Coordinates of C-alpha atoms and ligand atoms in Angstrom, one line a residue:
M563 CA -5.3 79.1 187.6
N564 CA -8.5 78.7 185.5
L565 CA -10.0 81.1 183.0
K566 CA -12.6 82.3 185.4
E567 CA -10.0 83.2 188.0
I568 CA -7.7 84.8 185.3
Y569 CA -10.4 87.2 184.1
S570 CA -12.0 88.0 187.4
G571 CA -9.9 91.1 188.2
H572 CA -10.2 94.7 186.9
K573 CA -6.9 94.9 185.2
T574 CA -6.4 94.0 181.5
V575 CA -4.8 90.6 181.4
I576 CA -2.1 89.8 178.8
S577 CA -1.9 86.4 177.0
F578 CA 0.0 85.1 174.0
E579 CA -0.6 82.5 171.3
I580 CA 2.2 80.4 169.9
F581 CA 2.3 77.4 167.6
P582 CA 4.4 74.2 167.6
P583 CA 7.3 75.0 165.2
D584 CA 8.4 72.6 162.5
T585 CA 12.0 72.9 163.6
E586 CA 14.1 75.0 166.0
I587 CA 12.3 74.4 169.3
E588 CA 15.2 76.1 171.1
K589 CA 14.5 79.3 169.0
L590 CA 10.8 79.2 170.2
Y591 CA 12.0 78.8 173.8
S592 CA 14.2 81.8 173.6
E593 CA 11.4 83.9 172.2
L594 CA 9.2 82.6 175.0
D595 CA 11.8 83.8 177.5
L596 CA 11.5 87.3 176.1
L597 CA 7.7 87.2 176.0
N598 CA 7.5 85.8 179.5
I599 CA 9.1 89.0 180.9
Y600 CA 5.7 90.6 180.4
K601 CA 4.1 88.1 182.8
P602 CA 1.3 86.7 180.7
A603 CA -1.6 85.2 182.5
L604 CA -1.4 82.3 180.0
I605 CA 0.2 81.1 176.8
S606 CA -2.0 79.3 174.4
L607 CA -0.6 76.7 171.9
T608 CA -2.4 76.1 168.6
Y609 CA -3.3 72.6 167.4
G610 CA -2.1 71.4 164.0
A611 CA -5.1 70.7 161.8
A612 CA -3.8 67.4 160.4
G613 CA -2.2 66.0 163.6
K614 CA 1.0 68.0 162.9
N615 CA 3.5 68.2 165.7
R616 CA 1.2 66.8 168.4
G617 CA 4.0 65.0 170.3
L618 CA 5.9 68.3 170.3
S619 CA 2.9 70.1 171.7
I620 CA 3.0 68.1 174.9
E621 CA 6.7 68.9 175.3
I622 CA 6.1 72.7 174.8
L623 CA 3.1 72.7 177.2
E624 CA 5.3 71.1 179.8
H625 CA 8.1 73.5 179.2
I626 CA 5.9 76.5 179.7
K627 CA 4.3 75.1 182.8
T628 CA 7.4 73.8 184.5
Q629 CA 10.2 76.0 183.2
L630 CA 8.4 79.3 182.8
N631 CA 5.9 78.7 185.6
T632 CA 3.2 80.2 183.4
E633 CA -0.3 78.9 182.8
V634 CA -0.9 77.2 179.5
M635 CA -4.0 76.7 177.3
P636 CA -3.8 74.1 174.6
H637 CA -6.1 74.6 171.6
F638 CA -7.9 71.5 170.6
S639 CA -10.0 70.8 167.5
C640 CA -12.5 68.0 167.0
I641 CA -12.5 67.7 163.2
C642 CA -11.2 64.3 162.1
N643 CA -10.7 63.3 165.8
S644 CA -12.6 60.4 167.3
K645 CA -14.0 60.4 170.8
T646 CA -11.4 57.9 171.9
M647 CA -8.5 60.0 170.5
I648 CA -9.9 63.0 172.2
E649 CA -10.3 61.3 175.6
E650 CA -6.6 60.1 175.3
S651 CA -5.5 63.7 174.7
L652 CA -7.6 65.0 177.6
L653 CA -6.0 62.5 179.9
K654 CA -2.5 63.7 178.8
F655 CA -3.6 67.3 179.6
K656 CA -4.8 66.1 183.0
K657 CA -1.5 64.4 183.8
L658 CA 0.3 67.7 183.0
G659 CA -2.0 69.6 185.4
I660 CA -3.5 71.7 182.7
E661 CA -6.6 73.6 183.7
N662 CA -7.7 75.4 180.5
I663 CA -8.5 74.4 176.9
L664 CA -9.6 76.3 173.8
A665 CA -12.2 74.0 172.2
L666 CA -12.5 74.3 168.4
R667 CA -14.0 72.5 165.5
G668 CA -11.0 73.2 163.2
D669 CA -10.9 74.0 159.5
I670 CA -12.5 71.5 157.2
P671 CA -9.6 69.8 155.2
N672 CA -9.3 70.7 151.5
E673 CA -8.2 67.3 150.4
K674 CA -10.6 64.4 150.5
I675 CA -9.2 62.4 153.4
L676 CA -10.8 59.7 155.4
C677 CA -12.0 61.4 158.5
V678 CA -13.8 60.3 161.6
K679 CA -16.9 62.3 162.1
D680 CA -17.7 61.9 165.8
F681 CA -18.2 65.7 166.1
K682 CA -19.6 68.2 163.6
Y683 CA -19.3 71.5 165.4
A684 CA -17.3 73.0 168.3
N685 CA -20.3 73.1 170.6
E686 CA -20.4 69.3 170.6
L687 CA -16.7 69.2 171.7
V688 CA -17.3 71.8 174.4
E689 CA -20.2 69.6 175.8
F690 CA -17.9 66.5 175.6
I691 CA -15.0 68.1 177.4
R692 CA -17.4 69.5 180.1
Q693 CA -18.8 66.0 180.7
K694 CA -15.5 64.3 180.8
T695 CA -13.2 66.8 182.7
N696 CA -13.3 69.8 184.9
L697 CA -11.2 71.9 182.5
S698 CA -12.1 75.5 182.0
I699 CA -13.2 75.8 178.4
A700 CA -12.6 78.7 176.0
V701 CA -14.1 79.1 172.6
A702 CA -13.5 81.0 169.4
G703 CA -15.4 84.1 168.3
Y704 CA -15.4 86.0 165.0
P705 CA -16.0 89.8 165.1
E706 CA -16.5 89.9 161.4
G707 CA -18.3 86.6 161.2
H708 CA -16.9 83.1 160.5
I709 CA -16.0 82.6 156.9
E710 CA -18.6 79.8 156.4
S711 CA -21.4 81.6 158.2
P712 CA -24.2 83.2 156.1
S713 CA -24.4 86.2 158.5
L714 CA -22.9 87.6 161.7
D715 CA -26.2 87.0 163.5
A716 CA -26.3 83.3 162.6
D717 CA -22.7 83.0 163.7
I718 CA -23.4 84.6 167.1
N719 CA -26.4 82.2 167.5
N720 CA -23.8 79.4 167.0
L721 CA -21.4 81.1 169.4
K722 CA -24.3 80.9 172.0
R723 CA -24.5 77.2 171.5
K724 CA -20.8 76.9 172.6
I725 CA -21.4 79.1 175.7
D726 CA -24.5 77.2 176.6
A727 CA -22.6 74.0 176.3
G728 CA -20.0 75.2 178.8
G729 CA -17.7 77.8 177.2
S730 CA -16.5 80.3 179.8
V731 CA -14.4 82.8 177.7
I732 CA -14.4 83.8 174.1
Y733 CA -11.1 84.5 172.3
T734 CA -11.6 86.4 169.0
Q735 CA -10.2 86.1 165.6
L736 CA -7.8 88.9 164.9
F737 CA -9.1 92.2 163.5
F738 CA -7.7 95.5 162.5
D739 CA -10.7 97.7 163.1
N740 CA -11.6 98.1 166.8
E741 CA -15.1 99.4 165.8
K742 CA -15.8 95.9 164.4
F743 CA -14.9 94.4 167.8
Y744 CA -17.0 96.8 169.8
R745 CA -20.0 96.2 167.5
Y746 CA -19.5 92.4 168.0
V747 CA -19.3 92.7 171.8
D748 CA -22.6 94.6 171.7
L749 CA -24.3 92.0 169.5
V750 CA -23.0 89.1 171.6
R751 CA -24.2 90.8 174.8
R752 CA -27.7 91.3 173.3
K753 CA -27.9 87.5 172.9
G754 CA -27.5 87.2 176.6
I755 CA -23.9 86.0 176.5
S756 CA -22.0 87.5 179.5
V757 CA -18.7 85.7 179.5
P758 CA -15.4 87.7 178.9
I759 CA -14.6 88.4 175.3
I760 CA -10.9 88.7 174.7
P761 CA -9.7 90.5 171.6
G762 CA -7.1 88.8 169.5
V763 CA -4.4 91.2 168.4
M764 CA -1.9 90.4 165.6
P765 CA 1.0 92.8 165.3
I766 CA 1.6 93.5 161.6
I767 CA 5.1 92.4 160.7
S768 CA 4.9 92.1 156.9
I769 CA 2.6 92.6 154.0
K770 CA 2.8 88.9 153.1
Q771 CA 1.4 88.1 156.6
I772 CA -1.6 90.5 156.2
E773 CA -2.4 89.1 152.8
K774 CA -2.3 85.5 154.0
M775 CA -4.5 86.3 157.1
T776 CA -7.1 88.2 155.2
K777 CA -7.3 85.5 152.5
L778 CA -8.0 82.8 155.1
A779 CA -10.6 84.7 157.2
K780 CA -13.1 87.5 156.9
I781 CA -11.0 90.4 158.1
E782 CA -11.4 93.9 156.7
I783 CA -8.4 96.1 156.2
P784 CA -9.2 99.7 157.3
K785 CA -8.5 102.5 154.8
I786 CA -5.6 103.9 156.9
L787 CA -4.0 100.4 156.9
E788 CA -4.5 100.0 153.2
K789 CA -2.9 103.4 152.5
N790 CA 0.2 102.5 154.6
I791 CA 0.6 99.1 153.1
E792 CA 0.7 100.7 149.7
K793 CA 3.1 103.4 150.9
Y794 CA 5.5 100.9 152.5
K795 CA 5.1 98.0 150.1
D796 CA 8.8 98.1 149.1
S797 CA 10.2 98.7 152.6
P798 CA 9.9 95.8 155.0
D799 CA 11.5 97.8 157.8
D800 CA 9.0 100.6 157.5
I801 CA 6.0 98.2 157.4
K802 CA 7.3 96.7 160.7
K803 CA 7.7 100.1 162.3
F804 CA 4.2 101.1 161.1
G805 CA 2.8 97.8 162.4
I806 CA 4.1 98.4 165.9
E807 CA 2.7 102.0 165.9
Y808 CA -0.7 100.6 164.7
G809 CA -0.6 97.9 167.3
I810 CA 0.1 100.4 170.1
E811 CA -2.8 102.6 169.1
Q812 CA -5.1 99.6 168.7
C813 CA -4.2 98.2 172.1
I814 CA -4.4 101.5 173.9
D815 CA -7.9 102.0 172.5
L816 CA -9.0 98.5 173.5
V817 CA -7.6 99.0 177.0
E818 CA -9.4 102.4 177.3
N819 CA -12.5 100.6 176.3
K820 CA -12.0 98.3 179.3
V821 CA -11.3 94.9 177.6
K822 CA -10.6 92.1 180.1
G823 CA -7.6 91.0 178.2
L824 CA -5.4 91.3 175.2
H825 CA -4.5 88.0 173.4
F826 CA -1.5 88.5 171.1
Y827 CA -1.0 86.3 168.1
T828 CA 2.8 86.3 168.3
L829 CA 3.6 84.0 165.3
N830 CA 6.4 82.7 167.6
K831 CA 8.2 86.0 167.4
S832 CA 8.6 88.2 170.5
K833 CA 9.8 91.5 169.0
A834 CA 6.7 93.2 167.7
T835 CA 4.6 92.1 170.7
T836 CA 7.1 93.1 173.3
E837 CA 7.6 96.5 171.7
I838 CA 3.8 97.1 171.8
L839 CA 3.7 96.0 175.4
E840 CA 6.6 98.2 176.4
N841 CA 4.6 101.1 175.0
I842 CA 1.3 100.3 176.7
K843 CA 2.5 98.8 180.0
E844 CA 1.6 102.0 182.0
K845 CA -2.0 101.7 180.7
L846 CA -2.6 98.1 181.8
Ligands
LIG2368 P1 -17.6 76.3 165.2 O1 -18.0 77.1 166.3 O2 -18.1 74.9 165.1 O3 -18.2 77.0 163.9 C1 -17.8 76.6 162.6 C2 -18.9 77.2 161.6 O4 -20.1 76.4 161.7 C3 -19.3 78.6 161.8 O5 -19.6 79.2 160.6 C4 -20.5 78.5 162.7 O6 -21.4 79.6 162.5 C5 -21.2 77.2 162.1 N1 -21.9 76.5 163.2 C6 -21.5 76.2 164.4 N2 -22.3 75.4 165.1 C7 -23.3 75.1 164.2 C8 -24.5 74.4 164.3 N3 -24.8 73.7 165.4 N4 -25.3 74.3 163.2 C9 -25.0 75.0 162.1 N5 -23.8 75.7 162.0 C10 -23.0 75.8 163.0 N6 -7.8 76.2 164.0 C11 -6.9 75.1 164.1 O7 -6.9 74.2 163.3 N7 -6.1 75.1 165.2 C12 -6.0 76.1 166.2 O8 -5.3 76.0 167.1 C13 -6.9 77.2 166.0 N8 -7.0 78.2 166.9 C14 -7.9 79.2 166.8 C15 -7.9 80.2 167.8 C16 -8.8 81.2 167.7 C17 -8.9 82.3 168.8 C18 -9.7 81.3 166.6 C19 -10.6 82.5 166.4 C20 -9.6 80.3 165.6 C21 -8.7 79.3 165.7 N9 -8.6 78.2 164.7 C22 -7.8 77.2 164.9 C23 -9.5 78.3 163.5 C24 -10.8 77.5 163.6 O9 -10.5 76.2 163.8 C25 -11.6 77.7 162.3 O10 -12.0 79.0 162.2 C26 -12.8 76.8 162.2 O11 -13.2 76.9 160.8 C27 -14.0 77.0 163.0 O12 -13.7 76.6 164.3 P2 -14.8 76.9 165.5 O13 -14.4 76.2 166.7 O14 -15.0 78.4 165.5 O15 -16.1 76.2 164.9

């Protein structure tokens, strides 16, 4: 099923993001079995920035498609990737019967490495994939602005380039304040972009995880979250419990505001995501 078909209904569609693990593929597969009980419309698989675990990615995509009978969406970034390398990967996806792809630029590597520069921005990759394949293409959006962007408005103008090039769904960066997401949707719509905007939700499972995420991207921590992080800083169990409660409230509010989907950043762990889903399933 392609992205357009997946998001054509009135119900809120569930999807999950996972990443290729360094070790313990069987552990990932057992977590996937637990996640798959909630019948996701698709499972997306991240793309290692420096070519990490690329062989493994194909194996995981195949596992999800054939063993779990669930739609997959590989992420794919163009930074440091040549046109030839990209065409080879697209061919592998075609052989697997993959219908959807999340087209990204990828983060600019910190170290000075020799890097092919066939593509500068994600909109160029979207254009390339559209010309070469009939894959349904998703792109990334940033409710609080991309970290390199001078302003949210400039970033949304660049988002429009990706949609004009052929992007048909936007998956957002995670956020903890739904008001930021609603403001973003409003601004994006005002630019004439009408494709589905799917919020990225990351259940809070530890303080370390929040600190890492907010350091890497522009993500504001709301006061209520800050207060509870402080309160539970010495109790990992309490922060997990609070994270699930926060996630349930966040998702219920999103569903009540008629989002087309919820895309969970699972971090390859099923527990927090499935507990949230168990508590919101009647609302979906
Ligand atoms: P772009 O859309 O190209 O934007 C990058 C920056 O350049 C932005 O600041 C934008 O405003 C600006 N820009 C864009 N086009 C132009 C232009 N034509 N002229 C001037 N400025 C421009 N990273 C991975 O490595 N692997 C993953 O699997 C992965 N998955 C992700 C999934 C989601 C849902 C999200 C939100 C992000 C993901 N990322 C992933 C991170 C992403 O690769 C980084 O955020 C990266 O820095 C930007 O990628 P992009 O596709 O958004 O780039």
